[in-house]
XYZ file of C-alpha atoms in Angstrom:
784
model
C -151.067 20.169 -13.457
C -151.171 18.240 -16.926
C -151.553 14.469 -17.114
C -151.957 12.791 -20.857
C -151.247 9.901 -22.934
C -149.260 10.198 -26.105
C -149.198 8.037 -29.166
C -145.944 8.599 -30.828
C -147.781 8.204 -34.274
C -149.630 10.767 -35.618
C -153.049 8.933 -36.411
C -154.487 7.160 -32.996
C -156.124 3.798 -33.202
C -158.457 1.768 -31.604
C -156.131 -1.158 -30.043
C -158.361 -2.290 -27.038
C -162.143 -2.202 -28.171
C -162.897 -3.666 -24.889
C -161.497 -3.498 -21.434
C -157.618 -3.474 -21.818
C -156.079 -0.009 -22.858
C -158.944 1.975 -20.664
C -158.333 4.215 -17.751
C -160.740 2.352 -15.236
C -160.655 3.362 -11.769
C -158.527 1.737 -9.296
C -160.810 -1.449 -8.259
C -160.456 -0.470 -4.505
C -160.572 3.392 -5.059
C -164.047 4.056 -3.712
C -163.199 1.888 -0.692
C -159.758 3.895 0.218
C -161.629 7.226 0.307
C -164.597 5.534 2.172
C -162.774 3.843 4.437
C -163.915 0.459 4.017
C -160.915 -1.156 2.291
C -159.662 -3.710 4.673
C -156.078 -3.693 6.021
C -154.634 -5.986 8.282
C -155.170 -3.949 11.451
C -158.848 -3.622 10.556
C -159.342 -7.380 10.385
C -161.798 -7.790 13.519
C -159.574 -9.365 16.320
C -160.534 -12.829 17.414
C -161.517 -13.575 20.837
C -158.186 -13.470 23.011
C -156.064 -11.715 20.784
C -152.755 -10.895 22.581
C -150.293 -7.939 21.234
C -146.582 -8.280 20.716
C -144.089 -5.663 21.087
C -140.148 -5.972 20.471
C -137.451 -5.181 23.223
C -134.405 -3.372 20.730
C -131.146 -3.093 21.439
C -129.677 0.237 22.847
C -126.024 0.087 21.468
C -124.951 -0.700 18.077
C -122.891 -3.600 18.747
C -122.047 -5.674 21.642
C -121.929 -9.272 23.390
C -125.260 -10.077 25.275
C -124.457 -10.975 28.734
C -127.850 -11.647 30.246
C -131.479 -10.466 30.004
C -133.599 -10.005 33.030
C -136.372 -12.436 32.242
C -137.834 -11.978 35.645
C -138.168 -8.260 35.369
C -139.831 -8.585 32.287
C -142.220 -11.273 33.237
C -143.324 -9.055 36.233
C -144.607 -6.257 34.368
C -148.427 -6.006 34.122
C -150.468 -8.168 31.480
C -147.270 -9.744 30.184
C -147.978 -13.437 29.088
C -144.908 -14.276 27.686
C -141.302 -13.514 26.995
C -139.831 -14.806 23.916
C -136.148 -14.704 23.388
C -133.769 -16.567 20.518
C -133.781 -19.657 22.837
C -137.529 -19.974 22.579
C -137.246 -20.601 18.852
C -138.099 -24.138 18.344
C -136.636 -23.784 14.774
C -134.285 -21.750 12.465
C -133.574 -18.249 13.914
C -133.457 -16.597 10.658
C -135.522 -14.184 8.589
C -133.010 -13.303 6.043
C -134.335 -14.163 2.324
C -130.860 -15.365 1.126
C -127.998 -15.920 3.384
C -128.855 -17.007 6.861
C -127.143 -14.369 8.576
C -130.015 -12.351 10.029
C -131.603 -13.448 13.301
C -135.400 -13.398 14.033
C -134.143 -12.205 17.752
C -130.609 -11.349 18.588
C -128.547 -14.206 19.783
C -125.172 -13.947 21.404
C -124.621 -10.340 20.063
C -126.398 -7.292 18.835
C -125.359 -5.680 15.688
C -126.966 -2.542 15.520
C -129.257 -0.021 17.621
C -132.949 -1.150 17.018
C -132.060 -4.714 16.929
C -135.009 -6.910 18.493
C -133.436 -8.802 21.173
C -136.830 -9.972 22.898
C -140.467 -9.992 22.497
C -143.311 -9.378 24.718
C -146.570 -10.599 24.291
C -149.238 -9.082 26.702
C -152.738 -8.588 27.134
C -152.771 -5.174 25.040
C -150.744 -3.338 22.956
C -149.828 -0.616 25.311
C -148.728 -3.267 28.157
C -146.739 -4.814 25.572
C -145.022 -1.641 24.473
C -144.592 -0.355 28.065
C -142.813 -3.757 28.715
C -140.694 -3.643 25.714
C -139.379 -0.427 26.437
C -137.678 -1.348 29.595
C -134.912 -3.118 27.453
C -132.353 -0.370 28.620
C -132.964 -2.010 32.075
C -133.100 -5.863 31.511
C -130.644 -5.995 28.791
C -126.906 -6.353 29.799
C -124.487 -5.921 26.705
C -120.576 -5.888 26.805
C -120.140 -3.011 24.254
C -117.854 -3.952 21.270
C -116.377 -1.724 18.370
C -118.931 -0.643 15.710
C -118.565 0.405 12.151
C -120.920 2.638 11.151
C -120.047 4.161 7.727
C -119.683 2.017 4.155
C -116.479 3.865 3.536
C -115.088 2.655 6.785
C -116.201 -0.859 6.437
C -114.785 -0.690 2.605
C -111.395 0.454 4.203
C -111.314 -2.527 6.311
C -112.537 -4.736 3.720
C -115.521 -5.596 5.586
C -118.591 -7.150 3.238
C -121.951 -8.767 3.479
C -121.021 -10.506 0.296
C -117.867 -10.791 -2.205
C -116.995 -7.857 -4.168
C -118.341 -7.877 -7.791
C -116.620 -7.010 -11.017
C -118.422 -6.390 -14.379
C -115.786 -5.847 -17.057
C -115.858 -4.843 -20.909
C -112.775 -4.207 -23.205
C -109.669 -2.746 -21.641
C -110.761 0.214 -19.342
C -107.045 0.858 -18.222
C -105.734 1.473 -21.602
C -108.570 3.171 -22.509
C -107.963 5.909 -19.632
C -104.277 6.067 -20.401
C -105.066 6.967 -24.095
C -107.885 9.435 -23.701
C -107.403 12.869 -24.472
C -109.647 14.165 -21.362
C -109.736 12.587 -17.947
C -112.109 13.006 -15.067
C -111.555 11.730 -11.670
C -113.757 12.017 -8.492
C -115.955 10.893 -5.851
C -119.343 11.117 -4.868
C -122.089 9.692 -2.792
C -125.786 9.736 -2.375
C -127.698 8.873 0.792
C -130.340 6.246 1.464
C -134.246 6.441 1.701
C -136.767 5.393 4.042
C -139.783 3.830 2.224
C -142.309 5.417 4.826
C -145.359 3.129 3.600
C -148.301 4.888 5.271
C -149.206 1.478 6.781
C -146.283 0.307 9.072
C -145.180 -3.294 9.408
C -147.865 -5.638 10.691
C -148.636 -9.227 11.103
C -151.563 -10.971 12.785
C -151.331 -14.726 13.424
C -154.052 -17.117 14.305
C -153.744 -20.753 15.434
C -155.459 -23.399 13.331
C -156.765 -26.829 13.817
C -154.293 -29.766 13.750
C -151.324 -27.706 14.089
C -152.069 -24.889 11.522
C -151.175 -21.482 11.346
C -152.919 -18.478 9.863
C -151.002 -15.319 9.292
C -152.365 -12.048 8.053
C -149.339 -9.908 6.912
C -149.024 -6.788 5.293
C -146.085 -8.203 2.643
C -145.028 -8.156 -0.770
C -143.857 -11.882 -0.401
C -146.441 -14.370 0.871
C -144.583 -17.253 0.111
C -141.423 -16.191 1.655
C -143.165 -15.379 4.778
C -144.784 -19.010 4.449
C -141.277 -20.427 4.299
C -139.625 -18.612 6.775
C -142.064 -19.141 9.526
C -142.400 -22.631 8.672
C -138.381 -22.975 9.310
C -138.634 -21.155 12.362
C -141.405 -23.354 13.569
C -139.986 -26.323 12.324
C -142.873 -27.050 10.537
C -143.970 -28.107 6.915
C -144.898 -25.296 4.714
C -148.490 -26.693 4.325
C -148.985 -26.296 8.011
C -148.977 -21.941 7.553
C -151.161 -19.950 5.638
C -150.119 -16.303 4.846
C -152.780 -13.802 3.181
C -152.671 -10.366 2.257
C -155.672 -8.327 1.007
C -153.822 -5.169 0.236
C -151.280 -3.139 1.478
C -150.783 0.340 2.278
C -147.744 0.972 0.671
C -144.687 -1.015 0.498
C -141.961 0.098 -2.112
C -139.873 -3.004 -1.461
C -139.758 -2.442 2.376
C -142.238 -5.479 2.789
C -140.489 -7.597 0.392
C -138.208 -9.484 2.778
C -138.302 -7.585 6.028
C -141.874 -8.160 7.039
C -140.294 -11.715 7.804
C -139.080 -10.570 11.367
C -142.543 -9.707 12.255
C -144.580 -12.520 11.093
C -142.171 -14.767 12.230
C -142.682 -13.143 15.869
C -146.324 -13.118 15.684
C -146.695 -16.703 14.495
C -143.965 -18.250 16.881
C -145.792 -16.486 20.003
C -149.493 -17.722 18.465
C -148.083 -21.332 18.013
C -146.494 -21.200 21.397
C -149.823 -19.652 23.373
C -152.399 -21.258 21.145
C -153.668 -17.701 20.944
C -154.161 -15.058 18.058
C -151.330 -12.827 18.461
C -150.906 -9.247 16.626
C -147.626 -7.184 16.060
C -147.771 -3.904 14.895
C -145.164 -1.512 14.802
C -145.015 2.050 16.120
C -143.261 4.429 13.183
C -140.539 5.088 15.734
C -139.728 1.047 15.800
C -140.407 0.731 12.151
C -137.683 3.212 11.423
C -135.345 1.999 14.238
C -135.774 -2.041 13.016
C -136.415 -1.947 9.357
C -133.472 -1.020 6.644
C -134.215 1.112 3.494
C -132.603 2.117 0.205
C -128.852 1.404 0.314
C -126.924 4.845 0.046
C -124.025 4.582 -2.283
C -120.521 6.166 -2.218
C -118.630 6.399 -5.768
C -115.012 6.713 -6.869
C -114.137 7.242 -10.711
C -111.784 7.681 -13.112
C -113.570 8.326 -16.703
C -111.543 8.998 -19.913
C -113.293 10.907 -23.017
C -112.955 12.962 -26.032
C -113.322 16.521 -26.968
C -116.821 15.988 -28.173
C -117.559 14.239 -24.465
C -117.711 10.588 -25.852
C -116.883 8.337 -22.808
C -114.003 6.220 -24.053
C -113.377 4.303 -20.693
C -114.377 4.473 -17.115
C -113.487 2.571 -13.848
C -115.786 3.195 -11.074
C -116.171 1.717 -7.566
C -119.724 1.452 -6.017
C -119.636 1.035 -2.564
C -123.293 0.510 -0.898
C -123.932 0.518 2.662
C -125.637 -2.625 3.139
C -126.014 -2.635 7.288
C -125.204 -5.864 9.598
C -126.516 -8.307 7.417
C -126.874 -9.363 3.349
C -130.646 -9.219 3.040
C -130.967 -8.458 -0.704
C -128.082 -6.417 -1.114
C -126.140 -8.903 -3.715
C -128.955 -8.562 -6.043
C -129.343 -4.569 -5.461
C -125.566 -4.147 -6.209
C -125.900 -6.295 -9.445
C -128.792 -4.101 -10.753
C -126.601 -1.082 -9.645
C -123.866 -2.413 -11.892
C -125.781 -3.324 -14.888
C -127.460 0.118 -14.637
C -124.612 1.985 -14.505
C -124.808 2.463 -18.178
C -128.317 3.784 -18.003
C -128.876 5.318 -21.711
C -125.150 5.060 -22.715
C -122.623 3.193 -24.709
C -119.849 2.638 -22.782
C -116.796 0.462 -24.799
C -114.400 -0.115 -21.968
C -115.523 -0.147 -18.424
C -114.496 -1.824 -15.180
C -116.940 -1.598 -12.499
C -116.485 -2.840 -9.110
C -119.336 -3.282 -6.439
C -118.571 -3.557 -2.693
C -121.114 -4.252 -0.163
C -119.987 -2.906 2.866
C -121.252 -4.565 6.285
C -121.777 -1.622 8.755
C -123.463 -1.742 12.297
C -126.783 -0.283 11.058
C -130.169 -1.260 9.857
C -129.851 -3.979 7.055
C -130.702 -2.127 4.054
C -133.123 -3.942 1.684
C -135.421 -3.494 -1.316
C -136.619 0.036 -2.430
C -138.394 0.937 -5.590
C -135.546 0.864 -8.259
C -133.660 -2.012 -6.326
C -129.942 -0.339 -7.095
C -131.024 0.777 -10.480
C -131.177 4.246 -9.476
C -128.030 4.192 -7.667
C -126.196 3.014 -10.404
C -127.562 5.189 -13.312
C -127.158 8.166 -10.972
C -123.418 7.817 -11.207
C -122.951 7.933 -15.051
C -125.466 10.790 -15.187
C -123.410 12.682 -12.346
C -120.338 11.862 -14.592
C -121.678 13.120 -17.836
C -122.853 16.308 -16.255
C -119.340 17.224 -15.080
C -117.864 16.209 -18.609
C -119.927 18.520 -20.023
C -119.021 21.395 -17.714
C -115.366 20.468 -18.038
C -116.017 21.088 -22.016
C -118.478 24.024 -21.533
C -121.132 21.927 -23.620
C -124.818 21.640 -23.096
C -125.288 18.473 -20.747
C -127.951 17.259 -23.185
C -125.654 17.554 -26.105
C -123.155 15.054 -24.198
C -125.864 13.089 -23.134
C -127.158 12.356 -26.878
C -123.654 11.809 -28.185
C -123.171 8.754 -25.976
C -126.688 7.403 -26.584
C -127.120 3.542 -27.279
C -127.703 3.328 -31.079
C -129.736 0.717 -33.163
C -127.112 -0.987 -34.699
C -123.516 -1.856 -34.594
C -121.526 -2.483 -31.490
C -122.954 0.759 -29.856
C -125.948 -1.277 -28.726
C -124.607 -3.914 -26.574
C -124.693 -3.445 -22.664
C -121.585 -4.243 -20.732
C -123.189 -7.210 -19.543
C -123.861 -8.609 -22.820
C -127.448 -7.815 -23.725
C -128.472 -6.275 -26.984
C -130.539 -3.186 -26.465
C -133.420 -3.904 -28.771
C -136.309 -1.792 -29.597
C -134.222 1.423 -28.476
C -136.706 4.408 -28.103
C -134.132 6.799 -26.788
C -133.417 9.091 -29.292
C -137.253 9.468 -30.636
C -138.676 9.765 -26.909
C -135.879 12.430 -26.138
C -136.475 14.315 -29.328
C -140.172 14.141 -28.915
C -139.663 15.743 -25.364
C -137.188 18.375 -26.118
C -139.881 19.490 -28.782
C -143.013 19.313 -26.606
C -140.941 21.198 -23.521
C -139.531 23.774 -25.589
C -136.135 22.523 -23.866
C -133.616 25.074 -26.448
C -135.578 28.010 -25.694
C -136.458 27.828 -22.019
C -132.279 27.405 -21.666
C -131.655 30.460 -23.566
C -134.399 32.154 -21.114
C -132.621 30.708 -18.185
C -129.617 32.198 -19.072
C -130.974 35.694 -19.845
C -132.547 35.319 -16.325
C -129.266 34.375 -14.549
C -127.439 37.003 -16.032
C -129.665 39.912 -14.343
C -130.715 38.004 -11.149
C -127.685 38.262 -8.553
C -129.683 35.973 -5.739
C -132.425 33.721 -7.593
C -130.832 31.289 -9.872
C -132.639 29.049 -12.181
C -131.603 25.788 -13.626
C -132.777 23.341 -16.034
C -131.694 19.614 -17.247
C -133.089 17.023 -19.084
C -131.938 13.430 -18.257
C -133.359 10.262 -19.855
C -133.422 6.565 -18.715
C -133.319 3.054 -19.951
C -134.333 0.461 -17.233
C -134.228 -3.394 -17.555
C -137.223 -5.510 -16.770
C -137.607 -8.796 -14.906
C -136.078 -9.976 -11.694
C -132.328 -10.373 -12.461
C -132.555 -13.824 -10.908
C -133.633 -16.010 -13.378
C -135.957 -18.257 -11.540
C -137.978 -15.718 -9.863
C -139.382 -14.624 -13.261
C -142.657 -16.891 -12.954
C -146.246 -16.399 -11.773
C -149.390 -18.280 -11.039
C -153.074 -17.787 -11.129
C -156.487 -19.313 -10.539
C -159.870 -18.131 -12.688
C -162.949 -19.470 -11.528
C -166.125 -18.592 -13.796
C -169.392 -19.148 -11.570
C -172.527 -20.380 -13.059
C -173.947 -16.774 -12.946
C -171.318 -15.409 -15.547
C -169.515 -13.795 -12.617
C -165.812 -14.313 -12.564
C -163.085 -14.584 -9.333
C -159.477 -14.137 -10.028
C -156.495 -14.992 -7.675
C -152.836 -14.728 -8.326
C -149.395 -14.412 -6.838
C -148.889 -11.038 -6.752
C -149.858 -8.468 -3.999
C -151.914 -5.316 -4.058
C -149.985 -2.047 -2.307
C -151.933 0.339 -3.946
C -150.375 0.154 -7.646
C -153.513 -0.982 -8.894
C -152.039 -4.646 -9.870
C -155.405 -6.281 -9.338
C -157.162 -3.622 -11.501
C -155.072 -4.621 -14.493
C -155.257 -8.449 -13.782
C -158.913 -8.124 -13.832
C -158.849 -6.048 -16.917
C -156.681 -8.969 -18.572
C -159.048 -11.491 -17.477
C -162.311 -9.514 -18.690
C -160.515 -8.844 -21.997
C -160.008 -12.479 -22.386
C -163.302 -13.499 -21.802
C -165.103 -10.450 -23.413
C -166.640 -9.261 -20.337
C -167.230 -6.171 -18.968
C -164.685 -5.168 -15.885
C -167.424 -5.377 -13.360
C -167.942 -8.969 -13.957
C -164.344 -9.924 -12.634
C -163.029 -9.430 -8.859
C -159.487 -10.308 -7.482
C -159.295 -11.916 -4.330
C -156.855 -11.467 -1.696
C -153.332 -13.153 -2.328
C -153.230 -16.534 -0.287
C -150.506 -18.882 -0.097
C -153.138 -22.087 -0.006
C -154.415 -20.903 -3.434
C -151.352 -20.062 -5.578
C -148.265 -21.552 -4.292
C -144.506 -20.772 -4.574
C -144.971 -17.235 -5.928
C -142.349 -14.749 -6.204
C -142.453 -11.155 -4.649
C -144.397 -8.578 -6.071
C -141.308 -6.595 -7.095
C -138.871 -5.486 -9.828
C -141.979 -3.857 -12.021
C -142.981 -7.488 -12.937
C -146.439 -7.494 -11.094
C -148.627 -6.931 -14.164
C -145.965 -8.918 -16.604
C -146.103 -11.864 -14.874
C -149.693 -12.226 -13.174
C -151.071 -10.778 -16.199
C -149.862 -13.408 -18.500
C -150.489 -16.071 -16.029
C -154.243 -14.574 -15.390
C -154.863 -14.563 -19.031
C -153.473 -18.296 -19.477
C -155.951 -19.526 -17.089
C -158.461 -17.273 -18.552
C -157.580 -18.463 -22.374
C -157.965 -22.160 -21.115
C -161.686 -21.578 -20.018
C -162.311 -19.687 -22.989
C -161.063 -22.550 -25.493
C -163.222 -25.088 -23.209
C -166.182 -22.994 -23.829
C -165.796 -22.501 -27.707
C -166.761 -25.696 -28.930
C -170.225 -25.583 -27.258
C -170.602 -21.939 -28.266
C -169.999 -22.826 -32.049
C -172.444 -25.705 -31.532
C -175.583 -23.495 -29.825
C -174.602 -20.596 -32.410
C -174.442 -23.129 -35.644
C -171.030 -21.730 -36.712
C -167.342 -22.934 -36.725
C -165.079 -22.588 -33.433
C -162.781 -20.177 -35.587
C -165.767 -17.856 -35.776
C -166.552 -17.413 -32.463
C -166.034 -14.148 -30.552
C -166.228 -13.162 -27.016
C -167.193 -9.684 -26.425
C -169.418 -7.275 -24.645
C -170.737 -9.583 -22.185
C -171.892 -11.843 -25.408
C -170.611 -14.705 -27.317
C -170.679 -13.733 -31.024
C -171.607 -16.271 -33.995
C -170.732 -16.178 -37.791
C -173.550 -13.515 -38.751
C -175.767 -11.777 -35.898
C -176.075 -14.952 -33.987
C -175.307 -14.241 -30.484
C -176.251 -15.422 -26.763
C -175.296 -13.946 -23.548
C -172.240 -15.171 -21.710
C -174.113 -16.045 -18.633
C -176.299 -18.326 -20.832
C -173.304 -20.242 -22.612
C -171.961 -20.805 -19.017
C -175.012 -22.043 -17.621
C -175.178 -24.337 -20.466
C -171.519 -25.299 -19.925
C -171.980 -26.150 -16.635
C -175.192 -28.668 -17.379
C -172.639 -30.180 -19.941
C -170.027 -30.954 -17.420
C -167.415 -28.570 -18.924
C -164.736 -27.049 -16.522
C -165.366 -23.774 -15.405
C -161.910 -22.880 -13.802
C -158.492 -23.129 -14.563
C -155.248 -22.737 -13.494
C -152.448 -20.360 -15.293
C -148.849 -19.977 -15.375
C -146.231 -17.882 -16.902
C -142.397 -18.116 -17.406
C -140.776 -15.259 -18.872
C -138.845 -16.797 -21.843
C -135.221 -16.176 -23.057
C -133.607 -15.091 -19.681
C -130.095 -16.434 -18.821
C -127.481 -15.074 -16.329
C -124.005 -15.928 -15.507
C -123.808 -14.461 -11.930
C -119.861 -14.987 -11.250
C -119.095 -13.276 -14.748
C -121.957 -10.743 -14.696
C -122.862 -11.681 -18.323
C -126.074 -12.657 -19.999
C -129.457 -11.550 -20.671
C -131.202 -10.433 -17.140
C -134.108 -8.583 -18.530
C -137.017 -9.302 -20.878
C -136.868 -5.854 -22.188
C -136.265 -2.122 -21.587
C -138.293 0.590 -20.626
C -137.539 4.154 -21.462
C -138.357 7.558 -20.503
C -137.154 11.200 -20.058
C -137.593 14.362 -17.930
C -136.961 18.105 -18.120
C -136.791 19.950 -14.938
C -136.535 23.554 -13.975
C -135.859 24.718 -10.600
C -135.375 27.967 -8.691
C -132.773 28.315 -5.919
C -132.112 31.187 -3.641
C -128.497 31.427 -3.227
C -128.308 32.974 0.280
C -130.635 30.147 1.918
C -130.146 27.390 -0.288
C -133.483 26.705 -0.580
C -134.899 25.153 -3.855
C -138.136 24.515 -5.657
C -138.991 22.455 -8.542
C -140.939 25.081 -10.790
C -141.959 22.813 -13.808
C -141.604 19.210 -14.950
C -142.007 17.931 -18.072
C -142.073 14.108 -18.057
C -142.370 11.541 -21.174
C -142.676 7.933 -20.349
C -142.523 4.682 -22.093
C -145.385 2.491 -20.836
C -145.545 0.336 -24.290
C -149.204 0.025 -24.700
C -150.580 0.876 -21.518
C -153.088 -1.540 -19.660
C -154.756 1.470 -17.881
C -153.393 5.197 -18.521
C -154.740 6.441 -15.881
C -152.790 4.031 -13.150
C -149.581 4.409 -15.349
C -149.735 7.911 -15.138
C -150.367 7.790 -11.351
C -147.460 5.634 -11.068
C -145.233 8.128 -13.221
C -146.298 11.083 -11.190
C -145.698 9.093 -7.836
C -142.331 7.639 -8.614
C -141.231 11.129 -9.875
C -142.040 13.252 -6.583
C -140.584 9.750 -4.522
C -137.450 10.270 -6.262
C -137.511 13.876 -5.886
C -137.749 13.360 -2.096
C -134.967 10.980 -2.191
C -132.586 13.339 -4.199
C -133.635 16.746 -2.382
C -134.726 16.416 1.091
C -134.798 12.860 2.535
C -131.889 12.575 4.781
C -130.985 9.767 6.997
C -128.637 10.731 9.686
C -126.952 8.224 12.333
C -125.267 9.812 15.424
C -121.485 9.451 14.733
C -120.694 7.920 18.087
C -123.592 5.709 19.187
C -124.662 4.832 15.878
C -128.452 5.563 16.677
C -130.788 6.475 13.806
C -131.648 10.166 14.612
C -133.748 10.813 11.712
C -136.335 8.050 13.009
C -140.190 9.773 12.948
C -141.849 12.272 10.674
C -140.719 14.953 13.137
C -137.320 14.605 11.752
C -137.412 13.017 8.632
C -138.902 15.137 5.923
C -140.631 13.191 2.910
C -142.229 15.380 0.250
C -145.655 16.668 0.304
C -148.514 17.661 -2.308
C -146.646 20.998 -1.781
C -143.332 19.766 -3.017
C -145.026 18.576 -6.319
C -143.942 20.821 -9.355
C -146.648 23.155 -10.065
C -146.522 22.918 -13.302
C -146.164 19.023 -13.823
C -146.890 17.511 -17.347
C -146.715 14.077 -17.395
C -147.295 12.035 -20.640
C -147.133 8.444 -21.816
C -145.078 7.593 -24.879
C -147.423 5.049 -26.460
C -145.281 2.680 -28.592
C -146.175 -1.032 -28.720
C -143.453 -3.331 -26.591
C -141.706 -5.239 -29.159
C -141.625 -7.899 -26.757
C -144.487 -10.274 -26.294
C -145.369 -8.631 -22.649
C -148.793 -8.709 -21.655
C -150.863 -6.889 -24.255
C -147.449 -5.213 -25.374
C -147.520 -3.006 -22.391
C -144.189 -2.348 -20.493
C -143.701 -2.180 -16.427
C -144.168 1.187 -15.100
C -143.515 0.850 -11.206
C -139.699 1.465 -10.727
C -138.277 2.994 -14.201
C -139.651 6.388 -13.481
C -137.972 6.738 -10.064
C -134.913 7.937 -12.226
C -136.821 10.620 -13.667
C -136.267 13.007 -11.065
C -132.385 12.923 -11.821
C -133.505 16.131 -13.806
C -134.143 17.798 -10.530
C -130.997 17.170 -8.825
C -128.873 18.033 -11.958
C -131.186 21.000 -12.573
C -130.455 22.248 -8.913
C -126.808 21.669 -9.677
C -127.179 23.839 -13.010
C -128.765 26.783 -11.283
C -125.831 26.523 -8.334
C -123.361 26.747 -11.389
C -124.939 29.965 -12.440
C -123.873 31.324 -9.326
C -119.884 30.703 -10.176
C -117.486 31.321 -12.730
C -118.360 29.942 -16.236
C -117.283 26.448 -16.263
C -117.435 25.554 -12.899
C -118.569 22.112 -11.689
C -120.231 22.338 -8.026
C -119.602 19.795 -5.532
C -123.415 19.093 -4.908
C -123.992 16.153 -2.772
C -127.313 14.091 -2.432
C -130.043 14.570 -0.981
C -129.488 18.203 -1.937
C -131.127 19.722 1.175
C -130.834 23.419 1.593
C -127.754 22.863 3.450
C -126.199 20.715 0.909
C -127.060 23.535 -1.696
C -125.852 26.257 0.261
C -122.540 24.544 0.687
C -122.114 23.835 -3.042
C -122.970 27.743 -3.572
C -120.376 28.775 -1.240
C -118.139 26.510 -3.082
C -118.487 28.037 -6.255
C -118.633 31.601 -5.166
C -115.361 31.163 -3.341
C -113.832 30.102 -6.766
C -115.082 33.213 -8.603
C -113.538 35.321 -5.695
């Protein structure tokens, strides 16, 4: 495995002489490996702590006739049974529309929906009582809709359909020399965070409540819980020190568990913990939306797309959750890296009787961009051209009309062509393609495939007002610094990067700066840590706070050092004057305290220049674009359908990286996670009952270390961000999840090698061994 940081220029320069730009270790790395890192379930339990478990619906859709509360209350250790009728305020845990109850009221809408909560003296006793749901619930069955296509045919949606149009797609299709029509589908994906959903609620004095919650959005947990209790927000405090993974699954869907724990703790005036079993987590929570596609595309003999009309149908589950913004991002990422002159895109958010699907790394962007990649691959095979050549011919250009997206945003700082050219050369793409063709010609069973796919990913929340953040920076009289910001740490290194930013601003070594737990009583009204904006927003806010402190200290430093303020420099844990005069930062801070200079500050940042017309799907929803590309080589056994990635070359645009080691780790992790989504992670619901069959590690396969490419070459394409991001870096959380498109298309390339020249395999995703074998059988039947 090879991991390097590469500069796009030939001569490296020392851009970050202090803390930012260096590969510092994750601030909790030693704690993670030693077991000292405190997660929510590790917090010592207070005296009298009770435990909650949820009673789940056994059917996909039905009317609740009765709940045998006497049976449940009679179980050993049970202290309380909560139902929808016991909620004093609003029975809702949905982030946008009020369409998702905390506990089902009147009807159940999917197998696994919580109907009641058991609060007992131990977790085991609570779970045993909750497991009696099948006996305690009397439910009158109603018809259930279990697939997105079935819901789409019935016109059953969680939000109205969306339409993104540019030009005249209908005319372009009629006039195009070539035309391609087709349909395709890609499955959903379970977040499978290592730490499951958990909340621990502790009553406080004067009708207050402290909730420790594994969540990406503490402010939303605070708001929803206060609404459920009928309280004001200032009565509810939510804390999160760290999560054991989130990937979007803890953005909105941690709310149900925070609300149940908080409601029970408030009612009983005792601490209550709700920690889900992995099976229950699977059964209750949603995941990445699966998408179905139908397309009609016109193109010329060189492969240029001239017009496209596409339906994108997402399986949203029983409620809206975040499905509307997920679909918006899918529509805005359908173009990926390509200029599309005439498009008519139609997004349908199908309502089904399954778990309500939610945010997942990429947030609809991968589902949108994957469609155009499949289309381009089919165009290339129709024309008998290298798919890479067809992709390059459709790239956005730097000027003229070919640099404006269908939603009206100009593609600035376009790195697609130089980045791709660099990867083509470093990976030896063309020579390897020739070698693979030679191998396939002499290998009847094993077939190799190769594919290069690019990405362009927009960075910002596509809801404008969410692009804001706050932070607090405290400098103590010994010169140490404490930072609190609105972002949450889920293993991605956000706290490390924010600490680097503050250390850089104050000229300190990283060891002097510490980040504390995210807390709604410190920074209020925060946005979720999502949309790859964690470092961009919170880094800028923390920088603003640190800068205010530095500017307050500067006049005193100039006075003590006998120089002008403009000559003062903060670096190396010292303050430097005009010549060799300098003093330790600790000495300056001590003197500043005696001078009654404020040594703490708040900071705030709002991303500039964004605007969005939600009705027309037009505007500038993204502050900038991140770019990347990957080459994947695979080996497929045509007798079994088994596939293996033998080599992956990745070049990803992180701008001027804040921390190359962390960013490379994010790229590697995203690549493997995306590989899992597209090749092995298959969700299966029982076609009659609607029960999720793949609800545990025994039935749902995620990639392991053995599934990573044995030859894995990851590099950062370091080119300063043209936008004024934090230290000109670029977000790196979500964009690289699009890189393993190359794996899926390389598998398709290998399958095509088993059929006649010019064949276009029907390969569904995830490309499990069964899916690959069906595709191989399909192309072989054509050759016979």
